[in-house]
């Protein structure tokens, strides 16, 4: 028997969309714009983020995204991101999609595969196993990968409100180029699930492009 707070992928009926990409690519702006678009079309939508999303996750988030750049090793990080993700699925993502809602999530499993795996050098199979064992092997229906030159992205993060959340930004351009290469690797591997969006365009052009892809998935006609 499935307990209330355990997610069972076969019970899924909503839609789960993740946003991925490097730093400063404009994920949160685009999530807000997509949310407005979908709400106008009478959908129930929640937006959330990783690390975080739950009360406990948001509390632990600050230890992950701030402080010394070498504060954690990749394995510890991977375990924490998975623990927070499991809570996130149990408490928020799972119930929302079971309830027929659309979930927009700023980062999800692909970030772990790229940051801790392809760049952090943890064997990808080990990470996929963790996802399968502890996170119900739940993948988004659609992943929007915002593709932007890391030099432009890092420049944008300098103007952010929350200057404390800069642990990953401190890691330099080479690191962030590897992150971009990692997302491109996943995009080539999963071309059906992952759509690449040119994030160097204006915010409205990017948003129109995203609305087009999501509308296709939802069969929304204007
Ligand atoms: P976030 O604040 O979304 O970054 P940004 O707004 O700069 O795009 O996420 C914080 C950092 O956490 C980000 O640099 C990537 C990292 N991260 C991982 O390393 N692994 C993960 O599984 C997740 C979800 C995030």
JSON list of C-alpha atoms and ligand atoms in Angstrom, two decimals:
[
{"chain": "A", "resi": 1, "resn": "UNK", "atom": "CA", "xyz": [0.00, 0.00, 0.00]},
{"chain": "A", "resi": 2, "resn": "UNK", "atom": "CA", "xyz": [1.18, 3.48, -0.86]},
{"chain": "A", "resi": 3, "resn": "UNK", "atom": "CA", "xyz": [1.26, 5.86, 2.06]},
{"chain": "A", "resi": 4, "resn": "UNK", "atom": "CA", "xyz": [-0.05, 9.39, 1.66]},
{"chain": "A", "resi": 5, "resn": "UNK", "atom": "CA", "xyz": [3.24, 11.14, 1.46]},
{"chain": "A", "resi": 6, "resn": "UNK", "atom": "CA", "xyz": [4.95, 8.68, -0.85]},
{"chain": "A", "resi": 7, "resn": "UNK", "atom": "CA", "xyz": [4.93, 9.54, -4.48]},
{"chain": "A", "resi": 8, "resn": "UNK", "atom": "CA", "xyz": [3.90, 6.92, -6.97]},
{"chain": "A", "resi": 9, "resn": "UNK", "atom": "CA", "xyz": [4.67, 7.92, -10.55]},
{"chain": "A", "resi": 10, "resn": "UNK", "atom": "CA", "xyz": [1.85, 5.77, -11.92]},
{"chain": "A", "resi": 11, "resn": "UNK", "atom": "CA", "xyz": [-0.68, 8.01, -10.13]},
{"chain": "A", "resi": 12, "resn": "UNK", "atom": "CA", "xyz": [0.54, 11.07, -12.00]},
{"chain": "A", "resi": 13, "resn": "UNK", "atom": "CA", "xyz": [-1.93, 13.24, -13.90]},
{"chain": "A", "resi": 14, "resn": "UNK", "atom": "CA", "xyz": [-0.64, 16.84, -13.82]},
{"chain": "A", "resi": 15, "resn": "UNK", "atom": "CA", "xyz": [2.35, 18.18, -15.66]},
{"chain": "A", "resi": 16, "resn": "UNK", "atom": "CA", "xyz": [5.88, 18.62, -14.41]},
{"chain": "A", "resi": 17, "resn": "UNK", "atom": "CA", "xyz": [8.22, 21.11, -16.11]},
{"chain": "A", "resi": 18, "resn": "UNK", "atom": "CA", "xyz": [11.77, 21.83, -14.97]},
{"chain": "A", "resi": 19, "resn": "UNK", "atom": "CA", "xyz": [14.00, 24.75, -15.93]},
{"chain": "A", "resi": 20, "resn": "UNK", "atom": "CA", "xyz": [17.73, 24.17, -16.21]},
{"chain": "A", "resi": 21, "resn": "UNK", "atom": "CA", "xyz": [20.88, 25.98, -17.27]},
{"chain": "A", "resi": 22, "resn": "UNK", "atom": "CA", "xyz": [23.90, 27.78, -15.85]},
{"chain": "A", "resi": 23, "resn": "UNK", "atom": "CA", "xyz": [23.99, 30.77, -13.54]},
{"chain": "A", "resi": 24, "resn": "UNK", "atom": "CA", "xyz": [22.18, 33.97, -14.50]},
{"chain": "A", "resi": 25, "resn": "UNK", "atom": "CA", "xyz": [20.35, 32.54, -17.50]},
{"chain": "A", "resi": 26, "resn": "UNK", "atom": "CA", "xyz": [17.01, 34.03, -16.41]},
{"chain": "A", "resi": 27, "resn": "UNK", "atom": "CA", "xyz": [15.21, 30.92, -15.15]},
{"chain": "A", "resi": 28, "resn": "UNK", "atom": "CA", "xyz": [13.23, 32.66, -12.42]},
{"chain": "A", "resi": 29, "resn": "UNK", "atom": "CA", "xyz": [12.05, 35.46, -14.74]},
{"chain": "A", "resi": 30, "resn": "UNK", "atom": "CA", "xyz": [10.89, 32.92, -17.30]},
{"chain": "A", "resi": 31, "resn": "UNK", "atom": "CA", "xyz": [9.19, 30.75, -14.68]},
{"chain": "A", "resi": 32, "resn": "UNK", "atom": "CA", "xyz": [7.16, 33.77, -13.56]},
{"chain": "A", "resi": 33, "resn": "UNK", "atom": "CA", "xyz": [6.20, 34.65, -17.14]},
{"chain": "A", "resi": 34, "resn": "UNK", "atom": "CA", "xyz": [5.19, 31.07, -17.96]},
{"chain": "A", "resi": 35, "resn": "UNK", "atom": "CA", "xyz": [3.19, 30.88, -14.75]},
{"chain": "A", "resi": 36, "resn": "UNK", "atom": "CA", "xyz": [1.24, 34.04, -15.70]},
{"chain": "A", "resi": 37, "resn": "UNK", "atom": "CA", "xyz": [0.61, 32.64, -19.19]},
{"chain": "A", "resi": 38, "resn": "UNK", "atom": "CA", "xyz": [-0.66, 29.31, -17.88]},
{"chain": "A", "resi": 39, "resn": "UNK", "atom": "CA", "xyz": [-2.81, 30.85, -15.14]},
{"chain": "A", "resi": 40, "resn": "UNK", "atom": "CA", "xyz": [-4.47, 33.06, -17.78]},
{"chain": "A", "resi": 41, "resn": "UNK", "atom": "CA", "xyz": [-5.33, 29.85, -19.62]},
{"chain": "A", "resi": 42, "resn": "UNK", "atom": "CA", "xyz": [-7.08, 28.65, -16.46]},
{"chain": "A", "resi": 43, "resn": "UNK", "atom": "CA", "xyz": [-4.50, 26.13, -15.29]},
{"chain": "A", "resi": 44, "resn": "UNK", "atom": "CA", "xyz": [-3.59, 25.52, -11.67]},
{"chain": "A", "resi": 45, "resn": "UNK", "atom": "CA", "xyz": [0.13, 26.23, -11.47]},
{"chain": "A", "resi": 46, "resn": "UNK", "atom": "CA", "xyz": [2.73, 26.15, -8.73]},
{"chain": "A", "resi": 47, "resn": "UNK", "atom": "CA", "xyz": [6.31, 27.32, -9.06]},
{"chain": "A", "resi": 48, "resn": "UNK", "atom": "CA", "xyz": [9.06, 26.00, -6.86]},
{"chain": "A", "resi": 49, "resn": "UNK", "atom": "CA", "xyz": [12.83, 25.61, -6.81]},
{"chain": "A", "resi": 50, "resn": "UNK", "atom": "CA", "xyz": [15.76, 23.40, -5.88]},
{"chain": "A", "resi": 51, "resn": "UNK", "atom": "CA", "xyz": [17.56, 23.32, -3.66]},
{"chain": "A", "resi": 52, "resn": "UNK", "atom": "CA", "xyz": [14.56, 24.27, -1.54]},
{"chain": "A", "resi": 53, "resn": "UNK", "atom": "CA", "xyz": [10.87, 24.14, -2.25]},
{"chain": "A", "resi": 54, "resn": "UNK", "atom": "CA", "xyz": [9.83, 22.86, 1.18]},
{"chain": "A", "resi": 55, "resn": "UNK", "atom": "CA", "xyz": [10.23, 24.65, 4.51]},
{"chain": "A", "resi": 56, "resn": "UNK", "atom": "CA", "xyz": [13.05, 22.29, 5.49]},
{"chain": "A", "resi": 57, "resn": "UNK", "atom": "CA", "xyz": [14.63, 22.50, 2.03]},
{"chain": "A", "resi": 58, "resn": "UNK", "atom": "CA", "xyz": [14.67, 26.29, 2.05]},
{"chain": "A", "resi": 59, "resn": "UNK", "atom": "CA", "xyz": [16.35, 26.20, 5.47]},
{"chain": "A", "resi": 60, "resn": "UNK", "atom": "CA", "xyz": [19.09, 23.86, 4.25]},
{"chain": "A", "resi": 61, "resn": "UNK", "atom": "CA", "xyz": [19.41, 25.73, 0.93]},
{"chain": "A", "resi": 62, "resn": "UNK", "atom": "CA", "xyz": [21.31, 28.56, 2.52]},
{"chain": "A", "resi": 63, "resn": "UNK", "atom": "CA", "xyz": [24.09, 26.22, 3.66]},
{"chain": "A", "resi": 64, "resn": "UNK", "atom": "CA", "xyz": [24.43, 24.88, 0.13]},
{"chain": "A", "resi": 65, "resn": "UNK", "atom": "CA", "xyz": [24.43, 28.06, -1.92]},
{"chain": "A", "resi": 66, "resn": "UNK", "atom": "CA", "xyz": [26.48, 30.32, 0.37]},
{"chain": "A", "resi": 67, "resn": "UNK", "atom": "CA", "xyz": [29.85, 30.16, 2.08]},
{"chain": "A", "resi": 68, "resn": "UNK", "atom": "CA", "xyz": [33.16, 28.70, 1.00]},
{"chain": "A", "resi": 69, "resn": "UNK", "atom": "CA", "xyz": [33.30, 27.32, -2.52]},
{"chain": "A", "resi": 70, "resn": "UNK", "atom": "CA", "xyz": [34.95, 24.11, -1.31]},
{"chain": "A", "resi": 71, "resn": "UNK", "atom": "CA", "xyz": [32.63, 23.68, 1.67]},
{"chain": "A", "resi": 72, "resn": "UNK", "atom": "CA", "xyz": [31.28, 20.28, 0.53]},
{"chain": "A", "resi": 73, "resn": "UNK", "atom": "CA", "xyz": [32.65, 17.48, -1.55]},
{"chain": "A", "resi": 74, "resn": "UNK", "atom": "CA", "xyz": [30.62, 16.34, -4.53]},
{"chain": "A", "resi": 75, "resn": "UNK", "atom": "CA", "xyz": [29.36, 13.15, -2.81]},
{"chain": "A", "resi": 76, "resn": "UNK", "atom": "CA", "xyz": [28.08, 14.98, 0.26]},
{"chain": "A", "resi": 77, "resn": "UNK", "atom": "CA", "xyz": [26.41, 17.50, -2.00]},
{"chain": "A", "resi": 78, "resn": "UNK", "atom": "CA", "xyz": [24.81, 14.82, -4.13]},
{"chain": "A", "resi": 79, "resn": "UNK", "atom": "CA", "xyz": [23.36, 13.09, -1.06]},
{"chain": "A", "resi": 80, "resn": "UNK", "atom": "CA", "xyz": [21.97, 16.33, 0.33]},
{"chain": "A", "resi": 81, "resn": "UNK", "atom": "CA", "xyz": [20.45, 17.38, -3.00]},
{"chain": "A", "resi": 82, "resn": "UNK", "atom": "CA", "xyz": [18.79, 13.96, -3.24]},
{"chain": "A", "resi": 83, "resn": "UNK", "atom": "CA", "xyz": [17.48, 14.11, 0.32]},
{"chain": "A", "resi": 84, "resn": "UNK", "atom": "CA", "xyz": [15.98, 17.54, -0.29]},
{"chain": "A", "resi": 85, "resn": "UNK", "atom": "CA", "xyz": [14.56, 16.37, -3.63]},
{"chain": "A", "resi": 86, "resn": "UNK", "atom": "CA", "xyz": [12.85, 13.40, -1.97]},
{"chain": "A", "resi": 87, "resn": "UNK", "atom": "CA", "xyz": [11.21, 15.73, 0.56]},
{"chain": "A", "resi": 88, "resn": "UNK", "atom": "CA", "xyz": [10.28, 18.07, -2.28]},
{"chain": "A", "resi": 89, "resn": "UNK", "atom": "CA", "xyz": [8.57, 15.24, -4.20]},
{"chain": "A", "resi": 90, "resn": "UNK", "atom": "CA", "xyz": [6.83, 13.89, -1.09]},
{"chain": "A", "resi": 91, "resn": "UNK", "atom": "CA", "xyz": [5.53, 17.19, 0.18]},
{"chain": "A", "resi": 92, "resn": "UNK", "atom": "CA", "xyz": [5.03, 19.40, -2.85]},
{"chain": "A", "resi": 93, "resn": "UNK", "atom": "CA", "xyz": [5.70, 18.08, -6.36]},
{"chain": "A", "resi": 94, "resn": "UNK", "atom": "CA", "xyz": [3.97, 14.72, -5.90]},
{"chain": "A", "resi": 95, "resn": "UNK", "atom": "CA", "xyz": [0.75, 16.00, -4.32]},
{"chain": "A", "resi": 96, "resn": "UNK", "atom": "CA", "xyz": [0.49, 18.85, -6.88]},
{"chain": "A", "resi": 97, "resn": "UNK", "atom": "CA", "xyz": [0.80, 16.65, -9.95]},
{"chain": "A", "resi": 98, "resn": "UNK", "atom": "CA", "xyz": [-1.50, 14.04, -8.45]},
{"chain": "A", "resi": 99, "resn": "UNK", "atom": "CA", "xyz": [-3.96, 16.89, -8.07]},
{"chain": "A", "resi": 100, "resn": "UNK", "atom": "CA", "xyz": [-3.71, 17.72, -11.79]},
{"chain": "A", "resi": 101, "resn": "UNK", "atom": "CA", "xyz": [-1.64, 20.86, -11.31]},
{"chain": "A", "resi": 102, "resn": "UNK", "atom": "CA", "xyz": [1.25, 22.13, -13.41]},
{"chain": "A", "resi": 103, "resn": "UNK", "atom": "CA", "xyz": [4.53, 22.26, -11.48]},
{"chain": "A", "resi": 104, "resn": "UNK", "atom": "CA", "xyz": [7.27, 24.63, -12.66]},
{"chain": "A", "resi": 105, "resn": "UNK", "atom": "CA", "xyz": [10.54, 23.80, -10.96]},
{"chain": "A", "resi": 106, "resn": "UNK", "atom": "CA", "xyz": [13.71, 25.91, -11.05]},
{"chain": "A", "resi": 107, "resn": "UNK", "atom": "CA", "xyz": [16.39, 23.16, -11.31]},
{"chain": "A", "resi": 108, "resn": "UNK", "atom": "CA", "xyz": [15.88, 19.45, -10.67]},
{"chain": "A", "resi": 109, "resn": "UNK", "atom": "CA", "xyz": [17.71, 16.16, -11.27]},
{"chain": "A", "resi": 110, "resn": "UNK", "atom": "CA", "xyz": [19.60, 17.38, -14.37]},
{"chain": "A", "resi": 111, "resn": "UNK", "atom": "CA", "xyz": [21.39, 19.93, -12.17]},
{"chain": "A", "resi": 112, "resn": "UNK", "atom": "CA", "xyz": [22.68, 17.10, -9.98]},
{"chain": "A", "resi": 113, "resn": "UNK", "atom": "CA", "xyz": [23.79, 15.10, -13.01]},
{"chain": "A", "resi": 114, "resn": "UNK", "atom": "CA", "xyz": [25.63, 18.14, -14.38]},
{"chain": "A", "resi": 115, "resn": "UNK", "atom": "CA", "xyz": [27.03, 19.88, -11.26]},
{"chain": "A", "resi": 116, "resn": "UNK", "atom": "CA", "xyz": [27.86, 16.85, -9.09]},
{"chain": "A", "resi": 117, "resn": "UNK", "atom": "CA", "xyz": [28.21, 14.31, -11.91]},
{"chain": "A", "resi": 118, "resn": "UNK", "atom": "CA", "xyz": [29.61, 15.54, -15.20]},
{"chain": "A", "resi": 119, "resn": "UNK", "atom": "CA", "xyz": [31.51, 18.40, -13.55]},
{"chain": "A", "resi": 120, "resn": "UNK", "atom": "CA", "xyz": [31.84, 17.13, -9.94]},
{"chain": "A", "resi": 121, "resn": "UNK", "atom": "CA", "xyz": [33.06, 13.81, -11.37]},
{"chain": "A", "resi": 122, "resn": "UNK", "atom": "CA", "xyz": [30.67, 11.46, -9.59]},
{"chain": "A", "resi": 123, "resn": "UNK", "atom": "CA", "xyz": [29.90, 8.51, -11.80]},
{"chain": "A", "resi": 124, "resn": "UNK", "atom": "CA", "xyz": [26.65, 9.30, -13.60]},
{"chain": "A", "resi": 125, "resn": "UNK", "atom": "CA", "xyz": [25.27, 5.79, -13.05]},
{"chain": "A", "resi": 126, "resn": "UNK", "atom": "CA", "xyz": [25.62, 6.22, -9.28]},
{"chain": "A", "resi": 127, "resn": "UNK", "atom": "CA", "xyz": [23.61, 9.43, -9.45]},
{"chain": "A", "resi": 128, "resn": "UNK", "atom": "CA", "xyz": [20.96, 7.85, -11.65]},
{"chain": "A", "resi": 129, "resn": "UNK", "atom": "CA", "xyz": [20.74, 5.02, -9.10]},
{"chain": "A", "resi": 130, "resn": "UNK", "atom": "CA", "xyz": [20.24, 7.49, -6.28]},
{"chain": "A", "resi": 131, "resn": "UNK", "atom": "CA", "xyz": [17.47, 9.15, -8.26]},
{"chain": "A", "resi": 132, "resn": "UNK", "atom": "CA", "xyz": [15.83, 5.83, -8.98]},
{"chain": "A", "resi": 133, "resn": "UNK", "atom": "CA", "xyz": [16.15, 4.52, -5.42]},
{"chain": "A", "resi": 134, "resn": "UNK", "atom": "CA", "xyz": [15.25, 7.60, -3.39]},
{"chain": "A", "resi": 135, "resn": "UNK", "atom": "CA", "xyz": [13.47, 10.00, -5.75]},
{"chain": "A", "resi": 136, "resn": "UNK", "atom": "CA", "xyz": [10.98, 7.59, -7.33]},
{"chain": "A", "resi": 137, "resn": "UNK", "atom": "CA", "xyz": [12.78, 7.91, -10.68]},
{"chain": "A", "resi": 138, "resn": "UNK", "atom": "CA", "xyz": [10.49, 10.88, -11.28]},
{"chain": "A", "resi": 139, "resn": "UNK", "atom": "CA", "xyz": [11.53, 12.88, -14.35]},
{"chain": "A", "resi": 140, "resn": "UNK", "atom": "CA", "xyz": [9.90, 16.04, -15.66]},
{"chain": "A", "resi": 141, "resn": "UNK", "atom": "CA", "xyz": [7.56, 15.76, -18.65]},
{"chain": "A", "resi": 142, "resn": "UNK", "atom": "CA", "xyz": [9.48, 18.63, -20.16]},
{"chain": "A", "resi": 143, "resn": "UNK", "atom": "CA", "xyz": [12.78, 20.32, -19.34]},
{"chain": "A", "resi": 144, "resn": "UNK", "atom": "CA", "xyz": [13.51, 23.80, -20.65]},
{"chain": "A", "resi": 145, "resn": "UNK", "atom": "CA", "xyz": [17.26, 24.27, -20.89]},
{"chain": "A", "resi": 146, "resn": "UNK", "atom": "CA", "xyz": [18.10, 27.99, -21.07]},
{"chain": "A", "resi": 147, "resn": "UNK", "atom": "CA", "xyz": [21.27, 28.16, -23.07]},
{"chain": "A", "resi": 148, "resn": "UNK", "atom": "CA", "xyz": [23.52, 31.18, -22.53]},
{"chain": "A", "resi": 149, "resn": "UNK", "atom": "CA", "xyz": [27.22, 31.98, -22.83]},
{"chain": "A", "resi": 150, "resn": "UNK", "atom": "CA", "xyz": [28.49, 31.68, -19.21]},
{"chain": "A", "resi": 151, "resn": "UNK", "atom": "CA", "xyz": [30.36, 34.97, -19.51]},
{"chain": "A", "resi": 152, "resn": "UNK", "atom": "CA", "xyz": [27.04, 36.77, -20.03]},
{"chain": "A", "resi": 153, "resn": "UNK", "atom": "CA", "xyz": [25.31, 34.73, -17.31]},
{"chain": "A", "resi": 154, "resn": "UNK", "atom": "CA", "xyz": [27.97, 35.39, -14.67]},
{"chain": "A", "resi": 155, "resn": "UNK", "atom": "CA", "xyz": [27.92, 39.11, -15.47]},
{"chain": "A", "resi": 156, "resn": "UNK", "atom": "CA", "xyz": [24.16, 39.12, -14.86]},
{"chain": "A", "resi": 157, "resn": "UNK", "atom": "CA", "xyz": [24.49, 37.42, -11.47]},
{"chain": "A", "resi": 158, "resn": "UNK", "atom": "CA", "xyz": [26.54, 40.38, -10.23]},
{"chain": "A", "resi": 159, "resn": "UNK", "atom": "CA", "xyz": [23.39, 42.49, -10.25]},
{"chain": "A", "resi": 160, "resn": "UNK", "atom": "CA", "xyz": [21.40, 40.08, -8.11]},
{"chain": "A", "resi": 161, "resn": "UNK", "atom": "CA", "xyz": [19.55, 41.03, -4.95]},
{"chain": "A", "resi": 162, "resn": "UNK", "atom": "CA", "xyz": [20.79, 38.13, -2.87]},
{"chain": "A", "resi": 163, "resn": "UNK", "atom": "CA", "xyz": [24.56, 38.55, -2.79]},
{"chain": "A", "resi": 164, "resn": "UNK", "atom": "CA", "xyz": [24.94, 35.74, -0.22]},
{"chain": "A", "resi": 165, "resn": "UNK", "atom": "CA", "xyz": [23.83, 33.03, -2.65]},
{"chain": "A", "resi": 166, "resn": "UNK", "atom": "CA", "xyz": [27.05, 33.11, -4.61]},
{"chain": "A", "resi": 167, "resn": "UNK", "atom": "CA", "xyz": [28.95, 29.96, -3.68]},
{"chain": "A", "resi": 168, "resn": "UNK", "atom": "CA", "xyz": [28.66, 28.45, -7.16]},
{"chain": "A", "resi": 169, "resn": "UNK", "atom": "CA", "xyz": [29.24, 31.77, -8.95]},
{"chain": "A", "resi": 170, "resn": "UNK", "atom": "CA", "xyz": [32.66, 31.99, -7.29]},
{"chain": "A", "resi": 171, "resn": "UNK", "atom": "CA", "xyz": [33.91, 28.97, -9.20]},
{"chain": "A", "resi": 172, "resn": "UNK", "atom": "CA", "xyz": [35.09, 30.86, -12.31]},
{"chain": "A", "resi": 173, "resn": "UNK", "atom": "CA", "xyz": [34.50, 30.83, -16.03]},
{"chain": "A", "resi": 174, "resn": "UNK", "atom": "CA", "xyz": [36.13, 27.45, -16.85]},
{"chain": "A", "resi": 175, "resn": "UNK", "atom": "CA", "xyz": [33.88, 25.76, -14.34]},
{"chain": "A", "resi": 176, "resn": "UNK", "atom": "CA", "xyz": [30.78, 27.43, -15.76]},
{"chain": "A", "resi": 177, "resn": "UNK", "atom": "CA", "xyz": [31.76, 26.54, -19.33]},
{"chain": "A", "resi": 178, "resn": "UNK", "atom": "CA", "xyz": [31.92, 22.90, -18.17]},
{"chain": "A", "resi": 179, "resn": "UNK", "atom": "CA", "xyz": [28.44, 23.29, -16.65]},
{"chain": "A", "resi": 180, "resn": "UNK", "atom": "CA", "xyz": [27.12, 24.52, -20.00]},
{"chain": "A", "resi": 181, "resn": "UNK", "atom": "CA", "xyz": [28.84, 21.63, -21.80]},
{"chain": "A", "resi": 182, "resn": "UNK", "atom": "CA", "xyz": [27.19, 19.27, -19.29]},
{"chain": "A", "resi": 183, "resn": "UNK", "atom": "CA", "xyz": [23.71, 20.57, -20.04]},
{"chain": "A", "resi": 184, "resn": "UNK", "atom": "CA", "xyz": [24.41, 20.30, -23.77]},
{"chain": "A", "resi": 185, "resn": "UNK", "atom": "CA", "xyz": [25.49, 16.70, -23.24]},
{"chain": "A", "resi": 186, "resn": "UNK", "atom": "CA", "xyz": [22.18, 15.89, -21.53]},
{"chain": "A", "resi": 187, "resn": "UNK", "atom": "CA", "xyz": [20.25, 17.80, -24.20]},
{"chain": "A", "resi": 188, "resn": "UNK", "atom": "CA", "xyz": [21.84, 15.63, -26.90]},
{"chain": "A", "resi": 189, "resn": "UNK", "atom": "CA", "xyz": [21.12, 12.51, -24.90]},
{"chain": "A", "resi": 190, "resn": "UNK", "atom": "CA", "xyz": [17.45, 13.27, -24.17]},
{"chain": "A", "resi": 191, "resn": "UNK", "atom": "CA", "xyz": [16.24, 15.38, -27.10]},
{"chain": "A", "resi": 192, "resn": "UNK", "atom": "CA", "xyz": [12.60, 14.42, -26.54]},
{"chain": "A", "resi": 193, "resn": "UNK", "atom": "CA", "xyz": [12.41, 15.57, -22.93]},
{"chain": "A", "resi": 194, "resn": "UNK", "atom": "CA", "xyz": [14.81, 18.50, -23.08]},
{"chain": "A", "resi": 195, "resn": "UNK", "atom": "CA", "xyz": [14.20, 21.56, -25.22]},
{"chain": "A", "resi": 196, "resn": "UNK", "atom": "CA", "xyz": [17.01, 24.04, -25.68]},
{"chain": "A", "resi": 197, "resn": "UNK", "atom": "CA", "xyz": [16.02, 27.71, -25.58]},
{"chain": "A", "resi": 198, "resn": "UNK", "atom": "CA", "xyz": [18.34, 30.47, -26.78]},
{"chain": "A", "resi": 199, "resn": "UNK", "atom": "CA", "xyz": [18.53, 32.63, -23.63]},
{"chain": "A", "resi": 200, "resn": "UNK", "atom": "CA", "xyz": [20.55, 35.41, -25.26]},
{"chain": "A", "resi": 201, "resn": "UNK", "atom": "CA", "xyz": [17.39, 36.87, -26.80]},
{"chain": "A", "resi": 202, "resn": "UNK", "atom": "CA", "xyz": [15.11, 39.44, -25.16]},
{"chain": "A", "resi": 203, "resn": "UNK", "atom": "CA", "xyz": [12.99, 38.28, -22.25]},
{"chain": "A", "resi": 204, "resn": "UNK", "atom": "CA", "xyz": [9.78, 38.54, -24.35]},
{"chain": "A", "resi": 205, "resn": "UNK", "atom": "CA", "xyz": [11.16, 36.53, -27.25]},
{"chain": "A", "resi": 206, "resn": "UNK", "atom": "CA", "xyz": [12.37, 33.83, -24.86]},
{"chain": "A", "resi": 207, "resn": "UNK", "atom": "CA", "xyz": [9.00, 33.81, -23.15]},
{"chain": "A", "resi": 208, "resn": "UNK", "atom": "CA", "xyz": [7.09, 33.48, -26.48]},
{"chain": "A", "resi": 209, "resn": "UNK", "atom": "CA", "xyz": [9.32, 30.58, -27.42]},
{"chain": "A", "resi": 210, "resn": "UNK", "atom": "CA", "xyz": [8.69, 28.83, -24.09]},
{"chain": "A", "resi": 211, "resn": "UNK", "atom": "CA", "xyz": [4.93, 29.46, -24.31]},
{"chain": "A", "resi": 212, "resn": "UNK", "atom": "CA", "xyz": [4.92, 27.92, -27.77]},
{"chain": "A", "resi": 213, "resn": "UNK", "atom": "CA", "xyz": [6.58, 24.69, -26.61]},
{"chain": "A", "resi": 214, "resn": "UNK", "atom": "CA", "xyz": [4.47, 24.35, -23.48]},
{"chain": "A", "resi": 215, "resn": "UNK", "atom": "CA", "xyz": [1.25, 25.09, -25.43]},
{"chain": "A", "resi": 216, "resn": "UNK", "atom": "CA", "xyz": [2.15, 22.32, -27.85]},
{"chain": "A", "resi": 217, "resn": "UNK", "atom": "CA", "xyz": [2.53, 19.92, -24.97]},
{"chain": "A", "resi": 218, "resn": "UNK", "atom": "CA", "xyz": [-0.76, 21.00, -23.40]},
{"chain": "A", "resi": 219, "resn": "UNK", "atom": "CA", "xyz": [-2.60, 21.31, -26.71]},
{"chain": "A", "resi": 220, "resn": "UNK", "atom": "CA", "xyz": [-3.45, 24.92, -26.02]},
{"chain": "A", "resi": 221, "resn": "UNK", "atom": "CA", "xyz": [-4.60, 26.86, -29.09]},
{"chain": "A", "resi": 222, "resn": "UNK", "atom": "CA", "xyz": [-4.72, 30.65, -29.08]},
{"chain": "B", "resi": 1, "resn": "LIG", "atom": "P1", "xyz": [20.08, 28.40, -8.01]},
{"chain": "B", "resi": 1, "resn": "LIG", "atom": "O1", "xyz": [19.94, 29.43, -6.94]},
{"chain": "B", "resi": 1, "resn": "LIG", "atom": "O2", "xyz": [18.88, 27.98, -8.73]},
{"chain": "B", "resi": 1, "resn": "LIG", "atom": "O3", "xyz": [21.16, 28.95, -9.02]},
{"chain": "B", "resi": 1, "resn": "LIG", "atom": "P2", "xyz": [21.00, 30.11, -10.05]},
{"chain": "B", "resi": 1, "resn": "LIG", "atom": "O4", "xyz": [19.88, 30.99, -9.60]},
{"chain": "B", "resi": 1, "resn": "LIG", "atom": "O5", "xyz": [22.35, 30.76, -9.98]},
{"chain": "B", "resi": 1, "resn": "LIG", "atom": "O6", "xyz": [20.76, 29.45, -11.35]},
{"chain": "B", "resi": 1, "resn": "LIG", "atom": "O7", "xyz": [20.78, 27.09, -7.47]},
{"chain": "B", "resi": 1, "resn": "LIG", "atom": "C1", "xyz": [21.83, 27.19, -6.59]},
{"chain": "B", "resi": 1, "resn": "LIG", "atom": "C2", "xyz": [23.02, 26.38, -6.99]},
{"chain": "B", "resi": 1, "resn": "LIG", "atom": "O8", "xyz": [22.86, 25.01, -6.65]},
{"chain": "B", "resi": 1, "resn": "LIG", "atom": "C3", "xyz": [23.34, 26.41, -8.48]},
{"chain": "B", "resi": 1, "resn": "LIG", "atom": "O9", "xyz": [24.58, 27.02, -8.63]},
{"chain": "B", "resi": 1, "resn": "LIG", "atom": "C4", "xyz": [23.45, 24.98, -8.88]},
{"chain": "B", "resi": 1, "resn": "LIG", "atom": "C5", "xyz": [23.51, 24.21, -7.61]},
{"chain": "B", "resi": 1, "resn": "LIG", "atom": "N1", "xyz": [22.85, 22.89, -7.67]},
{"chain": "B", "resi": 1, "resn": "LIG", "atom": "C6", "xyz": [23.64, 21.75, -7.71]},
{"chain": "B", "resi": 1, "resn": "LIG", "atom": "O10", "xyz": [24.87, 21.81, -7.71]},
{"chain": "B", "resi": 1, "resn": "LIG", "atom": "N2", "xyz": [23.02, 20.52, -7.74]},
{"chain": "B", "resi": 1, "resn": "LIG", "atom": "C7", "xyz": [21.67, 20.39, -7.74]},
{"chain": "B", "resi": 1, "resn": "LIG", "atom": "O11", "xyz": [21.15, 19.25, -7.75]},
{"chain": "B", "resi": 1, "resn": "LIG", "atom": "C8", "xyz": [20.87, 21.59, -7.69]},
{"chain": "B", "resi": 1, "resn": "LIG", "atom": "C9", "xyz": [19.38, 21.49, -7.65]},
{"chain": "B", "resi": 1, "resn": "LIG", "atom": "C10", "xyz": [21.51, 22.83, -7.66]}
]
